[in-house]
XYZ file of C-alpha atoms in Angstrom:
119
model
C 26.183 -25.196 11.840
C 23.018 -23.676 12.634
C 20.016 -24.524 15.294
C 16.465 -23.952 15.890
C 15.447 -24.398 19.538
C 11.698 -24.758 20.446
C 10.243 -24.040 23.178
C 6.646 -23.475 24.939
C 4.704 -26.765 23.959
C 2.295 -28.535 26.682
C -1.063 -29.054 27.487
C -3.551 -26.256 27.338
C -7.830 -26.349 27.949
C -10.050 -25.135 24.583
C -10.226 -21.504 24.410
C -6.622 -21.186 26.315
C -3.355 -19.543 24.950
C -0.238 -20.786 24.586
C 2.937 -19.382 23.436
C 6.046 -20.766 21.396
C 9.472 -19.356 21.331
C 12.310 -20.604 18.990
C 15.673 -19.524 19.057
C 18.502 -19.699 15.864
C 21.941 -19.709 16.753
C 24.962 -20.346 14.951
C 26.693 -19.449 11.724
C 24.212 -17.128 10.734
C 25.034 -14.361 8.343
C 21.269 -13.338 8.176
C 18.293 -14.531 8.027
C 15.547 -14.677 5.592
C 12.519 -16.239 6.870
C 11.164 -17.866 10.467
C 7.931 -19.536 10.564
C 6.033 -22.451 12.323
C 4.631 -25.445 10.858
C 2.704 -28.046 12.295
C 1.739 -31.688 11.688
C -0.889 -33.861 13.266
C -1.246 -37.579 13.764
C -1.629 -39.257 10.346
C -1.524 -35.874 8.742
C 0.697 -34.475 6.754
C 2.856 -31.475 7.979
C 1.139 -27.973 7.293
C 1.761 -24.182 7.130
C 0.909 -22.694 10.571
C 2.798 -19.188 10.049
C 5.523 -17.439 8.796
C 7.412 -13.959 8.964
C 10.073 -13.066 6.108
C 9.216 -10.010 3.913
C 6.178 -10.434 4.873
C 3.605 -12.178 6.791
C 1.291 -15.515 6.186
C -0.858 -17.266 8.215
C -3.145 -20.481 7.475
C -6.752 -19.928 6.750
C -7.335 -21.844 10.147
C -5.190 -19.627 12.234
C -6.032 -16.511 10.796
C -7.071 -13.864 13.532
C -6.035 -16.670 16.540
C -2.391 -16.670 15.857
C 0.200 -13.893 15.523
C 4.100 -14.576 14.980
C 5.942 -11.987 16.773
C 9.901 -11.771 15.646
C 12.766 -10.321 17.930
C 15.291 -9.823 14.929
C 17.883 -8.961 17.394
C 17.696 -12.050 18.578
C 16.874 -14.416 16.040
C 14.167 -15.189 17.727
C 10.852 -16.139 16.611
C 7.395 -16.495 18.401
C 4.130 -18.116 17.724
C 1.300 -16.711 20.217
C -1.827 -19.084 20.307
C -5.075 -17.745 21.748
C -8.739 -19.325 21.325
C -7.275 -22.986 20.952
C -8.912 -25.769 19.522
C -8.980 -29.050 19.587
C -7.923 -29.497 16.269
C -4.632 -27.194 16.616
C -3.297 -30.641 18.534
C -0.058 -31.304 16.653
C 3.329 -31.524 17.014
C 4.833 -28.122 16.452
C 8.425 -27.174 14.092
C 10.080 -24.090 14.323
C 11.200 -23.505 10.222
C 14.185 -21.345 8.982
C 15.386 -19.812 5.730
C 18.970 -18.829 6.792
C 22.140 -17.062 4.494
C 25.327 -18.546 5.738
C 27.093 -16.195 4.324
C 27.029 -13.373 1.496
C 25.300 -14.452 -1.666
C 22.129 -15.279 -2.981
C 21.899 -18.974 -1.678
C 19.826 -19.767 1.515
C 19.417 -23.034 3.446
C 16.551 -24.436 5.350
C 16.524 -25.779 8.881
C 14.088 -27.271 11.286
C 13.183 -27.108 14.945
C 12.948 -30.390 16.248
C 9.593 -29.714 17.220
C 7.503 -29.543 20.158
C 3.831 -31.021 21.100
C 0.550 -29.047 21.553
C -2.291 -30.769 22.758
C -5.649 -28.858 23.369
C -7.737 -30.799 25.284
C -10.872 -30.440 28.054
């Protein structure tokens, strides 16, 4: 059994920062990839970020967002400076993760957490 806890959402002005944290614990033999996704009212969900070999970030978070990982924690971060209005969404935590030896990985989810930039 593995989880993904989120953490960091709220309410933050235009131009602000926020930071989200989620932790994987569990049955974890290792882990492959983290990443955030994101999904907005009556849109579907989207790439935000993710870190696993190497790193990719939307087009519209490119230079704004960074995804910091503490491995020894399986632990990853999404840091959110500049803010917009538009990067209101609800936020998931994602997770490629080996149970065990082999060459078969599962995904989990965060159960995600809300962002709302507004003045």
């Amino acid at each position: 059994q593995v989880q993904l806890v989120e953490s960091g959402g709220g309410l933050v002005q235009p131009g602000g920062s926020l930071r989200l944290s989620c932790a994987a614990s569990g049955s974890i033999f290792s882990i492959h990839a983290m990443g955030w996704y994101r999904q907005a009212p009556g849109k579907q969900r989207e790439l935000v970020a993710t870190s696993g070999g190497g790193t990719n970030y939307a087009d519209s978070v490119r230079g704004r967002f960074t995804i910091p990982k503490d491995n020894a924690k399986n632990t990853v971060y999404l840091q959110m400076n500049s803010l917009k209005p538009e990067d209101t969404a609800v936020y998931y935590c994602y997770a490629r993760i080996f149970l065990s030896a082999g060459p078969y990985s599962s995904a989990y989810w965060g159960q995600g957490t809300q962002v709302t930039v507004s003045a």
